[in-house]
Tab-separated table of C-alpha atoms in Angstrom:
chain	number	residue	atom	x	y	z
A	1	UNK	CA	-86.886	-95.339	-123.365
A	2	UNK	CA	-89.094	-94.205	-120.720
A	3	UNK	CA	-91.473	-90.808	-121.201
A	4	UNK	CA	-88.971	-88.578	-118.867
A	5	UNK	CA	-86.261	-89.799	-120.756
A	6	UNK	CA	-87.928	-89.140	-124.113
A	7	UNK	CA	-88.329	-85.422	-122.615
A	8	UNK	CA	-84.848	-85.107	-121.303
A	9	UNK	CA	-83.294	-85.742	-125.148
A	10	UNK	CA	-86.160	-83.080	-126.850
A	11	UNK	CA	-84.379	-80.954	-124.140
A	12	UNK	CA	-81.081	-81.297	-124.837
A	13	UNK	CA	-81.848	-81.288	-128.797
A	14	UNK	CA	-83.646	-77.887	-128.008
A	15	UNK	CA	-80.845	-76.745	-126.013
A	16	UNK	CA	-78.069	-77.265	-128.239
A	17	UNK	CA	-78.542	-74.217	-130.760
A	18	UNK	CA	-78.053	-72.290	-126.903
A	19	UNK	CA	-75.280	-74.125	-125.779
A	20	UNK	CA	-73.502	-73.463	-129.281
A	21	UNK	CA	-74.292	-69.818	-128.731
A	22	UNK	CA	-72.650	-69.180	-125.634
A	23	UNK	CA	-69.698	-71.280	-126.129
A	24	UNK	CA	-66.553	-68.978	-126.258
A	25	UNK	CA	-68.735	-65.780	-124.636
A	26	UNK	CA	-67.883	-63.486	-121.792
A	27	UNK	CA	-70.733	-63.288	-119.387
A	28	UNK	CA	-70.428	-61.243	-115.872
A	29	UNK	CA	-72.361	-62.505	-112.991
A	30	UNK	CA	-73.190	-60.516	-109.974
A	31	UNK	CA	-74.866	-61.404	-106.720
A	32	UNK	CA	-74.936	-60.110	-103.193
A	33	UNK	CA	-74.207	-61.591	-100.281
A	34	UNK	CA	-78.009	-62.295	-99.483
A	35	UNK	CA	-77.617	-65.047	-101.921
A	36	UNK	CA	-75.078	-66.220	-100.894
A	37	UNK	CA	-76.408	-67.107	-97.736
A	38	UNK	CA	-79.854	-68.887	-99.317
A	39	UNK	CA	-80.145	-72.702	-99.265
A	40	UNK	CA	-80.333	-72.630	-103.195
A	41	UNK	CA	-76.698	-70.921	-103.493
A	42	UNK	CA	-74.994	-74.421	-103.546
A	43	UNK	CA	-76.781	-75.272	-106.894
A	44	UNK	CA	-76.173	-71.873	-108.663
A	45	UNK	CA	-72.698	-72.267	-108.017
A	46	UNK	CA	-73.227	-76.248	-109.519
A	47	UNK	CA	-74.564	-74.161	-112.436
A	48	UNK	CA	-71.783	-71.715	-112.858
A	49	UNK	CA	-69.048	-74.259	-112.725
A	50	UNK	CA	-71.318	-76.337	-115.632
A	51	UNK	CA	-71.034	-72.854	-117.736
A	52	UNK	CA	-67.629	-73.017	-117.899
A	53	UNK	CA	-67.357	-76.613	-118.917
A	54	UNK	CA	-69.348	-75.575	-121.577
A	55	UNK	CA	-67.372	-73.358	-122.777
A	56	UNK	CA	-68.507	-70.255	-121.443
A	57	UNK	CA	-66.057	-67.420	-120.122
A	58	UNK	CA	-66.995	-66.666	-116.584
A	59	UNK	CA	-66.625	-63.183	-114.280
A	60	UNK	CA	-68.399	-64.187	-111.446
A	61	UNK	CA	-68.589	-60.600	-109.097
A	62	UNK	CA	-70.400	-61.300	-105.359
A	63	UNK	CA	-71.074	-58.678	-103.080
A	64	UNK	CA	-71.305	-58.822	-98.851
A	65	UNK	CA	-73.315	-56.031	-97.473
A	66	UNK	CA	-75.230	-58.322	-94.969
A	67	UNK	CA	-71.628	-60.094	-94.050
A	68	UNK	CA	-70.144	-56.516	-93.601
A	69	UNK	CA	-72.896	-55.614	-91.039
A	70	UNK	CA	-72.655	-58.636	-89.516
A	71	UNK	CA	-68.737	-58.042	-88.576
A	72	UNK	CA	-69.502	-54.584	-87.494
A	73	UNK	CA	-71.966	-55.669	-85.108
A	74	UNK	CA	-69.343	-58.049	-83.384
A	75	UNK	CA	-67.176	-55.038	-82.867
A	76	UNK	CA	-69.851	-53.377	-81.663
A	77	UNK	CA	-69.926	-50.624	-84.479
A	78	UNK	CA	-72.810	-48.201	-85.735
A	79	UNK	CA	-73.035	-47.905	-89.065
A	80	UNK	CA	-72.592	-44.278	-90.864
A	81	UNK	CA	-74.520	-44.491	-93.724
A	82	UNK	CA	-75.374	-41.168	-95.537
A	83	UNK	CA	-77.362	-40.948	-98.439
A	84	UNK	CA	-77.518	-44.085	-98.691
A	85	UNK	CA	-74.020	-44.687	-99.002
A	86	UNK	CA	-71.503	-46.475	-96.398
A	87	UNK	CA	-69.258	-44.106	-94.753
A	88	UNK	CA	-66.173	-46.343	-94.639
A	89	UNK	CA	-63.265	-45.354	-91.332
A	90	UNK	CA	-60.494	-47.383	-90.268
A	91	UNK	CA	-62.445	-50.011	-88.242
A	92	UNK	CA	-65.409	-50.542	-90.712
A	93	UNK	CA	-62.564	-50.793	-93.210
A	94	UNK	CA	-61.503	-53.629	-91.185
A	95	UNK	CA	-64.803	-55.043	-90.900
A	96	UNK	CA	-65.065	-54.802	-94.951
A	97	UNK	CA	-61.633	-56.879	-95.503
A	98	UNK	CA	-62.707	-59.861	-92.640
A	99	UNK	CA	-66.219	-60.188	-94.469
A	100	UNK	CA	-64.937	-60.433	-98.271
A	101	UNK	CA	-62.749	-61.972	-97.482
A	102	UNK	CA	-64.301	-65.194	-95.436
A	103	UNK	CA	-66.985	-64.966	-97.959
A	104	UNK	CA	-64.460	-64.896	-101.250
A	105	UNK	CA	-62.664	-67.850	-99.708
A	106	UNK	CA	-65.918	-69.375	-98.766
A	107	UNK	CA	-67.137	-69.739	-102.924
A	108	UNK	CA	-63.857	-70.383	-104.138
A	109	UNK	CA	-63.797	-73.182	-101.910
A	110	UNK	CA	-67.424	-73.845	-103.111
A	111	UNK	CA	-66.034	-73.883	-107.050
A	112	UNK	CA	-63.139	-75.834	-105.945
A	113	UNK	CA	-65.745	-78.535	-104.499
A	114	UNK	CA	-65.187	-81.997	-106.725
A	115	UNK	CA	-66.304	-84.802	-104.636
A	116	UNK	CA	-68.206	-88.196	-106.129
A	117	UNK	CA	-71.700	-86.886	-105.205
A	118	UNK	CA	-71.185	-83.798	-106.468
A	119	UNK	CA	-72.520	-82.517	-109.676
A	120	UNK	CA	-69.038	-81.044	-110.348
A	121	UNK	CA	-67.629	-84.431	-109.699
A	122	UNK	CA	-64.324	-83.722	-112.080
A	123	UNK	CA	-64.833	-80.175	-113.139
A	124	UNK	CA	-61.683	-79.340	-111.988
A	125	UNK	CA	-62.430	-75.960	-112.506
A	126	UNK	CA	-60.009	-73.131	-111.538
A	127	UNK	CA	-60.526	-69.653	-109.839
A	128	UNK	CA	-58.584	-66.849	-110.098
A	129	UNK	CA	-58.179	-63.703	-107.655
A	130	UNK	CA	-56.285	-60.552	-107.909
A	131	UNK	CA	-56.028	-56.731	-108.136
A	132	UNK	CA	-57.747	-56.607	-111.284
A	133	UNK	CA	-59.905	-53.718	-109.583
A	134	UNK	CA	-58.464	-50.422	-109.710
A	135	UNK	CA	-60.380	-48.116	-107.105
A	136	UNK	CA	-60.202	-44.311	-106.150
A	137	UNK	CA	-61.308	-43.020	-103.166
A	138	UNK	CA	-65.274	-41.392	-103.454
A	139	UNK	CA	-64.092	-38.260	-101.411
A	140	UNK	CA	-65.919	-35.162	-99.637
A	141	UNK	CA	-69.126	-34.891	-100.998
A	142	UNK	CA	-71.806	-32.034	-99.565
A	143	UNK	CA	-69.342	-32.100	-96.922
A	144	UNK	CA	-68.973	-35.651	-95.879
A	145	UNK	CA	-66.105	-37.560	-96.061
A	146	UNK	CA	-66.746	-40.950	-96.966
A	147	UNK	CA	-62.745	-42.146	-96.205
A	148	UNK	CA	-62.279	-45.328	-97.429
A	149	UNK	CA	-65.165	-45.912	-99.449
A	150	UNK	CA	-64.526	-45.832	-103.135
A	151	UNK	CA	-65.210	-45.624	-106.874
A	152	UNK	CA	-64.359	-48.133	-109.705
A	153	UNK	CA	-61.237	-46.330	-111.306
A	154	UNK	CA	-60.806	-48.507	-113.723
A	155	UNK	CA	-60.469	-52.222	-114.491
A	156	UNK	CA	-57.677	-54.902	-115.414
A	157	UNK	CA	-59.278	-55.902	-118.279
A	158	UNK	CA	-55.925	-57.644	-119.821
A	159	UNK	CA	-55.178	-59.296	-116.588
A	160	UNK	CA	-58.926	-60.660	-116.849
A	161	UNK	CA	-58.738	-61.732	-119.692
A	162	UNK	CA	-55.199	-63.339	-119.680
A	163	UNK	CA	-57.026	-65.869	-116.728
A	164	UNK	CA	-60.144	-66.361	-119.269
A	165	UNK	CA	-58.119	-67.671	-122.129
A	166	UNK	CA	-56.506	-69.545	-119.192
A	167	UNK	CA	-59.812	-71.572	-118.432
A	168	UNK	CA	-60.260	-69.953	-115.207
A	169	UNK	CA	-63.208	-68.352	-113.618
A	170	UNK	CA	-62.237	-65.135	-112.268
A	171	UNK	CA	-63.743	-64.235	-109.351
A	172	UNK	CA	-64.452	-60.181	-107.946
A	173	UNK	CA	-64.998	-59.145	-104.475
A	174	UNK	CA	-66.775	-55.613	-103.699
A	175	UNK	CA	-63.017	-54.456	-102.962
A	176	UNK	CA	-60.347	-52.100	-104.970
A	177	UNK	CA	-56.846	-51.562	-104.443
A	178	UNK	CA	-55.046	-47.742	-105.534
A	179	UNK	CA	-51.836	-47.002	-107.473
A	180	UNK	CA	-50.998	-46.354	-103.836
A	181	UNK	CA	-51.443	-48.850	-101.720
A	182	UNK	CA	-54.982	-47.640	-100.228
A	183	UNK	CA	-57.949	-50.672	-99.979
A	184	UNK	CA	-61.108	-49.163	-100.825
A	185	UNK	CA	-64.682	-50.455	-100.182
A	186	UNK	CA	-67.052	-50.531	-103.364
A	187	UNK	CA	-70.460	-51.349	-104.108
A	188	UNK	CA	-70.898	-54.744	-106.112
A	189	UNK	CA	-72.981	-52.998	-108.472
A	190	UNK	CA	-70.040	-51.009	-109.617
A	191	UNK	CA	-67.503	-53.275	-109.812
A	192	UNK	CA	-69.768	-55.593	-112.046
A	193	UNK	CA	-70.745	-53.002	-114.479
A	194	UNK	CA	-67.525	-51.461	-114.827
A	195	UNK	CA	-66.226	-55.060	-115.940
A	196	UNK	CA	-69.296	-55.982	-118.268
A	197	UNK	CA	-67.597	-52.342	-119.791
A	198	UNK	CA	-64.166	-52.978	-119.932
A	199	UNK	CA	-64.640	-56.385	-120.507
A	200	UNK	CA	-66.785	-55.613	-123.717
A	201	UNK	CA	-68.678	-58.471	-122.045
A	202	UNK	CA	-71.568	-60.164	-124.302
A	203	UNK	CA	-73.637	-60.393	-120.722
A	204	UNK	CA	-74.469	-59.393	-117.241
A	205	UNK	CA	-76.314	-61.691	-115.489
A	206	UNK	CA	-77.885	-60.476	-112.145
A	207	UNK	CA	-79.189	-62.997	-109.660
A	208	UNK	CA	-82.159	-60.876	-107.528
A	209	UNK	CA	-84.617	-62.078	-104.503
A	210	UNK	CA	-87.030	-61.733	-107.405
A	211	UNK	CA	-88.020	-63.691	-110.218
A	212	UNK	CA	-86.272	-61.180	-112.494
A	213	UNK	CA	-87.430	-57.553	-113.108
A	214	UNK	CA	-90.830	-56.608	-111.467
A	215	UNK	CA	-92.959	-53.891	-113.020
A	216	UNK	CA	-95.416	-51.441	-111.375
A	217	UNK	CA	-98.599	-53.586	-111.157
A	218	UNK	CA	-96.274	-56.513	-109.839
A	219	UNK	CA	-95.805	-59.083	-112.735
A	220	UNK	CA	-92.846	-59.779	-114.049
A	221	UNK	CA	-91.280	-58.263	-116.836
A	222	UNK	CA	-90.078	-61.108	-119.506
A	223	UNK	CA	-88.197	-59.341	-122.296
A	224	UNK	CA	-87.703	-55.226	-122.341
A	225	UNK	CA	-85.196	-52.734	-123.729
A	226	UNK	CA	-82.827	-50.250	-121.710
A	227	UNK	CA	-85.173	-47.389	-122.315
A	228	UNK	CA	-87.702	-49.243	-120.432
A	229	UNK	CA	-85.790	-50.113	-117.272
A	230	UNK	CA	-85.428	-46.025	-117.108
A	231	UNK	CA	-88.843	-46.076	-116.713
A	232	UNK	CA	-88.848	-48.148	-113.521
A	233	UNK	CA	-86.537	-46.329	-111.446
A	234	UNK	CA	-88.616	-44.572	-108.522
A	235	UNK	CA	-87.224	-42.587	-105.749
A	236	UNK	CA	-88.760	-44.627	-103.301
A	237	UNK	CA	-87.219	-47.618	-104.433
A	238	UNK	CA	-85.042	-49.391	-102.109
A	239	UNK	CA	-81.083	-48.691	-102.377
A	240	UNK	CA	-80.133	-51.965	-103.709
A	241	UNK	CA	-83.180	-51.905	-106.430
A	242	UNK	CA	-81.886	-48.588	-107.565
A	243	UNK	CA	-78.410	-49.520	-107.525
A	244	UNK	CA	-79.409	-52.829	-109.744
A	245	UNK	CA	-81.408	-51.159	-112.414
A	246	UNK	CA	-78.586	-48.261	-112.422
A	247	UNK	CA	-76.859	-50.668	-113.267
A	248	UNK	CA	-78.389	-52.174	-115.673
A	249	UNK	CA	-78.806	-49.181	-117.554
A	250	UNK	CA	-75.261	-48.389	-117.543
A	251	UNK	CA	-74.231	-51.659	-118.793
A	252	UNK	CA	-76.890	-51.359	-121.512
A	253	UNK	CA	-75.569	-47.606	-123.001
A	254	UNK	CA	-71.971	-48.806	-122.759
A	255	UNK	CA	-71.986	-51.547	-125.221
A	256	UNK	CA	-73.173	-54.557	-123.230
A	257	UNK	CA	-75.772	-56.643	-125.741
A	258	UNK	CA	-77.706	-58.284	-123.181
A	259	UNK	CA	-78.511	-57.876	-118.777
A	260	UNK	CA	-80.909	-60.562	-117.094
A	261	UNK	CA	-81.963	-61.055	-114.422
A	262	UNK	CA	-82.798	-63.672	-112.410
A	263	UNK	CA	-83.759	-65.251	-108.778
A	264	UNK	CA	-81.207	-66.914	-106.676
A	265	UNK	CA	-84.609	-68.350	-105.041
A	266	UNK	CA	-84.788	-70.807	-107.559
A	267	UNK	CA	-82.828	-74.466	-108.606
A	268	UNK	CA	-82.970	-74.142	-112.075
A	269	UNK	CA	-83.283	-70.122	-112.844
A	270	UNK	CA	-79.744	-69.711	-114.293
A	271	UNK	CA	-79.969	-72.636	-116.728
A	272	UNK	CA	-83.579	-72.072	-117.582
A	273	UNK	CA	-82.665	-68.503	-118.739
A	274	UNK	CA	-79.664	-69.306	-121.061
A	275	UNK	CA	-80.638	-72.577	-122.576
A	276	UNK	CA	-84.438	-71.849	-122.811
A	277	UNK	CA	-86.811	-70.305	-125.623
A	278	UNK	CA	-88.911	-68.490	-122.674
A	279	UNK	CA	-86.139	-68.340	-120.209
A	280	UNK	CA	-86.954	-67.855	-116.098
A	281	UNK	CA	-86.874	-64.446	-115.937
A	282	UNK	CA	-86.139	-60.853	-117.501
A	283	UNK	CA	-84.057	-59.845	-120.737
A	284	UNK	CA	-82.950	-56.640	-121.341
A	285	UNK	CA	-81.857	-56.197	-124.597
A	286	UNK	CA	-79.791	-52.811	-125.744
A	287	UNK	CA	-81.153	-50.141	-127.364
A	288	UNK	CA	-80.339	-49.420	-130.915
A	289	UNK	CA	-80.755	-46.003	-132.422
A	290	UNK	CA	-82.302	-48.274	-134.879
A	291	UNK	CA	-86.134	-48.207	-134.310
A	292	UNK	CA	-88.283	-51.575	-135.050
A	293	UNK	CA	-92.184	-50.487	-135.501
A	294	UNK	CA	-95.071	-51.300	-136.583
A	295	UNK	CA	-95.444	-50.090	-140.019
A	296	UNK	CA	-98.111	-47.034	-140.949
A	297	UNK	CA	-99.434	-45.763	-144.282
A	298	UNK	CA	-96.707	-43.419	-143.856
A	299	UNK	CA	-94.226	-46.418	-144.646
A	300	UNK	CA	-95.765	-47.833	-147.861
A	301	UNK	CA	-93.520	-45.767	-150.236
A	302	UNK	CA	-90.592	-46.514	-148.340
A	303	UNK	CA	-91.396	-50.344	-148.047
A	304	UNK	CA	-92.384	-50.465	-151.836
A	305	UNK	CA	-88.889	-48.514	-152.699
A	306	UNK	CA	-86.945	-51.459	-150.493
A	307	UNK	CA	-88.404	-54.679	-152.130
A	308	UNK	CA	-88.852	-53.319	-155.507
A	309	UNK	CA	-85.539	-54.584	-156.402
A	310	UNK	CA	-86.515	-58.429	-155.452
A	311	UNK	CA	-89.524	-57.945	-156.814
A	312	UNK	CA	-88.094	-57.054	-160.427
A	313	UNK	CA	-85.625	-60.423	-159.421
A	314	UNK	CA	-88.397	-62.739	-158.810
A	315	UNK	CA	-87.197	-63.765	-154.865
A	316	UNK	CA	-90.718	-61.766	-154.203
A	317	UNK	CA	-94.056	-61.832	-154.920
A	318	UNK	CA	-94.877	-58.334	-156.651
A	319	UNK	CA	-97.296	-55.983	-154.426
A	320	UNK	CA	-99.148	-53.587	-156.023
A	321	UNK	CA	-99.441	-49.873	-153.868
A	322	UNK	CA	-102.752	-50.775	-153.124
A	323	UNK	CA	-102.331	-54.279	-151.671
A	324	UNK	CA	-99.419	-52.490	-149.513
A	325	UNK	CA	-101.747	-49.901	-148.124
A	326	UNK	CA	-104.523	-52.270	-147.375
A	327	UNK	CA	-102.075	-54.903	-145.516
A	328	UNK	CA	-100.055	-51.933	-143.885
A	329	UNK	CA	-100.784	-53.227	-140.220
A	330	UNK	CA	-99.356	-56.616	-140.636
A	331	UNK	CA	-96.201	-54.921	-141.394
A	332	UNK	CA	-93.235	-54.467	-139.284
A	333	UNK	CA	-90.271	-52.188	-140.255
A	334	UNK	CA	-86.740	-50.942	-139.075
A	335	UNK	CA	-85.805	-47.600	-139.240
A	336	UNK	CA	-82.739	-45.633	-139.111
A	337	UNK	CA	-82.654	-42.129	-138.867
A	338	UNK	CA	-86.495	-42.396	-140.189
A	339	UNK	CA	-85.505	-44.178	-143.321
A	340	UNK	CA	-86.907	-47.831	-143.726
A	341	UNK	CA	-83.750	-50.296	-143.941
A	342	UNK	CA	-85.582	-53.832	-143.330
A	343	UNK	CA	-89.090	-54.950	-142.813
A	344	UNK	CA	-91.435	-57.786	-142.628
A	345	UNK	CA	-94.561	-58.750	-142.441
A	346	UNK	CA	-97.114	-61.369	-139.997
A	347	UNK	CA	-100.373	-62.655	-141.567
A	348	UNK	CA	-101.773	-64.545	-138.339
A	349	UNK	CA	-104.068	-67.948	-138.947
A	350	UNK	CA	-105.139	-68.349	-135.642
A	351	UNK	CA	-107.336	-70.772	-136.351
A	352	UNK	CA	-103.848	-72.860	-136.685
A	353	UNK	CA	-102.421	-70.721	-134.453
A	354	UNK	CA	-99.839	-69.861	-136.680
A	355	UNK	CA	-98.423	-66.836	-138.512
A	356	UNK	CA	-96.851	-66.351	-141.814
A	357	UNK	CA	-93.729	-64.334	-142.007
A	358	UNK	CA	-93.322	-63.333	-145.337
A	359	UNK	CA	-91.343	-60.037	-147.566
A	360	UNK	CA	-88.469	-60.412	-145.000
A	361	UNK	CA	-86.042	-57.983	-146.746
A	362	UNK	CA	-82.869	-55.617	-145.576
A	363	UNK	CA	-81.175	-53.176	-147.198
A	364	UNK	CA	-78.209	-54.651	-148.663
A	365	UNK	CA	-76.067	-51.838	-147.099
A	366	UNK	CA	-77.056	-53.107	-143.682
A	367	UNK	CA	-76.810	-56.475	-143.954
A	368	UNK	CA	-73.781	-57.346	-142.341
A	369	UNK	CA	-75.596	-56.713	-138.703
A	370	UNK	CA	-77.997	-58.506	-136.693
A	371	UNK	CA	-80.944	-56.534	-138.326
A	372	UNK	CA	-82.995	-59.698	-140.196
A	373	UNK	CA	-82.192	-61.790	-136.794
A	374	UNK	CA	-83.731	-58.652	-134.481
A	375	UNK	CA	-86.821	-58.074	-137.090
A	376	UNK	CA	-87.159	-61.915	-136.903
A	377	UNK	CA	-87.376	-61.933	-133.056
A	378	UNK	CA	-89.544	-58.691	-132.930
A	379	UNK	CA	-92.347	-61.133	-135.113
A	380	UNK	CA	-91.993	-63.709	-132.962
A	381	UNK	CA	-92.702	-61.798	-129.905
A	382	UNK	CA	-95.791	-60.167	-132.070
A	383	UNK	CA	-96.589	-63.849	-132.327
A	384	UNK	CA	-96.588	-65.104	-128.962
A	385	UNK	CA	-98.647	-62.111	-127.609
A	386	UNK	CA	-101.610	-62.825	-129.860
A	387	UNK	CA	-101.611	-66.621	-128.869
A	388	UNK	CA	-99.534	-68.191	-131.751
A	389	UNK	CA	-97.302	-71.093	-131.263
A	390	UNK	CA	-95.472	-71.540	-134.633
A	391	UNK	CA	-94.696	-69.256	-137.551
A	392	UNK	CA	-94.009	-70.234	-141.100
A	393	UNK	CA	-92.762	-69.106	-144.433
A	394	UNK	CA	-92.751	-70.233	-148.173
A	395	UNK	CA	-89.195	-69.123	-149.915
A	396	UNK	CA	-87.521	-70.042	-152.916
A	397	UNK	CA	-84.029	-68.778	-151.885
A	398	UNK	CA	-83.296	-67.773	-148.574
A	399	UNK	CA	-83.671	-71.080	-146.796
A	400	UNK	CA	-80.099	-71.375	-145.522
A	401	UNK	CA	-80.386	-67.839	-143.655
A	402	UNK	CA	-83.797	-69.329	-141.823
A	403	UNK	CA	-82.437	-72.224	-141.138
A	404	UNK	CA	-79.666	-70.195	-139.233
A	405	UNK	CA	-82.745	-68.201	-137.948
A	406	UNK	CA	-84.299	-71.518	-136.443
A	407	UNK	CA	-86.431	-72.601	-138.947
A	408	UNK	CA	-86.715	-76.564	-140.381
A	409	UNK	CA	-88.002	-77.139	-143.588
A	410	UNK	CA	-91.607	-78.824	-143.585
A	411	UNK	CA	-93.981	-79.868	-145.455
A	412	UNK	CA	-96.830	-78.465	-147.309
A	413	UNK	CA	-98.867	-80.214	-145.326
A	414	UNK	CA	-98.362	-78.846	-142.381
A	415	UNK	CA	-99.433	-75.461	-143.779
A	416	UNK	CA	-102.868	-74.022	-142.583
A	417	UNK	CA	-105.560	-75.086	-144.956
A	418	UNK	CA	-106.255	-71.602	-146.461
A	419	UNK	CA	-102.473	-71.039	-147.155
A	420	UNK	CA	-102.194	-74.864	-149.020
A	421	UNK	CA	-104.947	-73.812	-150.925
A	422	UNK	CA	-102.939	-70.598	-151.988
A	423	UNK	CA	-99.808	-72.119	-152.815
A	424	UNK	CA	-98.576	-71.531	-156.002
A	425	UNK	CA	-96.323	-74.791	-157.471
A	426	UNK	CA	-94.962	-73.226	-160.529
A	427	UNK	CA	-92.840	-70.896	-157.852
A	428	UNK	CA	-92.483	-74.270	-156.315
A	429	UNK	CA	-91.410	-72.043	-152.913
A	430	UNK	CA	-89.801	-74.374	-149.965
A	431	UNK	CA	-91.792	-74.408	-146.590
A	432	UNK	CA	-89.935	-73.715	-143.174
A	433	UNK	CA	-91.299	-73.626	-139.963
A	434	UNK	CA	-90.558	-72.383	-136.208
A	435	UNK	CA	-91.901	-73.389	-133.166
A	436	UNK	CA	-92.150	-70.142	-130.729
């Protein structure tokens, strides 16, 4: 076996823990029509079509605001657009139907594609259309009426989901139909986030000119919460950026778990994001009224109070007040409502460049949620930003759970030499370690 076949199966090893992860998921994609009109559109949709083999439960929402102009200028009309909004009449409404609909034809018959050279050579992958969007018309506002222009009123999530189960991809266009009759025109962003809503969706996945979210100095933001997306809107951001990270933030405070975002630009972005430690571009995670910190003096009698009890067991080393208050700062806790319900803490080595993670406890009351996997991650992230490229941990009774977390049992000697040289064999602790 040659070298880039050697790296292909450490890929797919590294992959799998992803791959199980997203298998039975609902994930919402969105992209507008600028992408796709790129050369690289071909392979997302090569992508897409390989999520749902996989197992993955696909809405795949596209939008067609450059295809909609384009129609209007071979009727030869203006556009209305008022704060920043399309005023829809008659005739654009016209122009609205003959763009989404060429292009919504145009990628099912791109998913539908199954020939020999293709890399969905017997995918046989299904799409599904319909009136799953229920719209309402946006109305007068400050004395403009924007006809047939509309709002998300709400969305078939039962007919959606009925075509999931079914194996289908189900596929959106920027278009909603009324109790009535009426065709409304709607802005992709809507339409996606109201279904990543109703659909309870476990993603939205954003494809964007970009590499993923850009911050003020121009680098690109890798991982961030809700809260700080707020903190990028501007008011003289462009429509569509505003519209995105409006989006975004909606999605967030409604119950979705995750948003990315990532470039249409590129071959592999999609892929790279899902099935990838690093990813290809940005993660927004929700935010949870429960705070993770960085532990102060302020914490040591609530941190003492929490793994007292495995202390007095024996699963922990005992720590005095005193060691507490002197090792404060490698502590990390989680907080709800200002009372401690989980911490841990990260000793760096980075003469190893690793890190210990060590007194990894949760109240038991709260340990039916995600809370040790989120303090886990927040460590991690600590990690990589000070250099460190693998963290480790000595436990005598929680090595299932880490395992689960990631973590493969190893040897003692692959310990850093000071920690080896601290290891205490009548506890005879077990030694796990993560790559990061």
């Amino acid at each position: 076996m040659n070298n880039s076949e050697q790296n292909y199966v450490k890929w797919f090893r590294n992959a799998a823990p992803y791959i199980n992860a997203h298998r039975g998921k609902t994930v919402v994609l969105m992209f507008g029509g600028e992408a796709v009109t790129h050369p690289n559109f071909a392979n997302i949709i090569h992508d897409i079509s390989l999520l749902r083999s996989l197992g993955v439960k696909l809405v795949v929402v596209h939008g067609a605001r450059p295809q909609i102009v384009d129609r209007m200028q071979q009727r030869g009309l203006e556009e209305n657009v008022v704060s920043n909004i399309r005023v829809t009449d008659a005739q654009t409404l016209v122009a609205v139907k003959d763009a989404t609909g060429s292009l919504r034809l145009h990628i099912e018959a791109l998913l539908s594609t199954g020939v020999v050279n293709s890399p969905m050579h017997g995918s046989q992958i299904r799409v599904s259309t319909g009136n799953f969007v229920i719209a309402k018309p946006m109305g007068v506002r400050n004395g403009i009426d924007y006809k047939y222009t509309g709002t998300v009123r709400r969305i078939d999530s039962d007919g959606i989901n009925m075509q999931l189960d079914y194996g289908s991809i189900v596929l959106l266009s920027p278009i909603g139909y009324s109790p009535t009759g009426e065709v409304f025109n709607l802005a992709l962003e809507d339409v996606a986030t109201q279904t990543a809503i109703s659909l309870k969706a476990d993603k939205l996945i954003a494809f964007t000119e970009d590499e993923g979210l850009i911050d003020k100095s121009g680098k690109l933001i890798r991982s961030c919460s809700v809260r700080t997306v707020k903190t990028l809107l501007d008011e003289k951001d462009c429509h569509v950026r505003q519209l995105l990270l409006r989006s975004i933030i909606q999605s967030g405070e409604n119950g979705v778990e995750r948003c990315h975002c990532v470039s249409y630009q590129s071959d592999t972005a999609l892929l790279q994001e899902l099935f990838t430690r690093d990813g290809a571009g940005t993660l927004i995670a929700k935010d949870h009224k429960e705070l993770i910190a960085t532990a102060t003096i302020d914490d040591v009698a609530g941190i003492l109070e929490l793994i007292q009890p495995l202390e007095e067991e024996g699963v922990l080393v005992k720590r005095s007040r005193e060691l507490l208050e002197m090792e404060i700062e490698y502590f990390t806790v989680l907080k709800k409502e200002e009372v401690i319900i989980a911490c841990a803490a990260l000793y760096p080595y980075p003469e190893a460049k690793m890190a210990e993670v060590a007194c990894v406890v949760i109240d038991p009351d709260y340990r039916k949620g995600n809370r040790g996997e989120r303090i886990i991650n927040a460590l991690e992230l600590s990690a990589k930003k000070k250099g460190l490229t693998s963290l480790f941990l000595l436990t005598t009774v929680s090595g299932h759970w880490f395992l689960e977390q990631g973590f493969v049992e190893a040897s003692l000697e692959r310990l850093p030499e000071g920690k080896k040289q601290m290891y205490n064999f009548q506890r005879n602790s077990k030694v796990f370690i993560k790559d990061i």
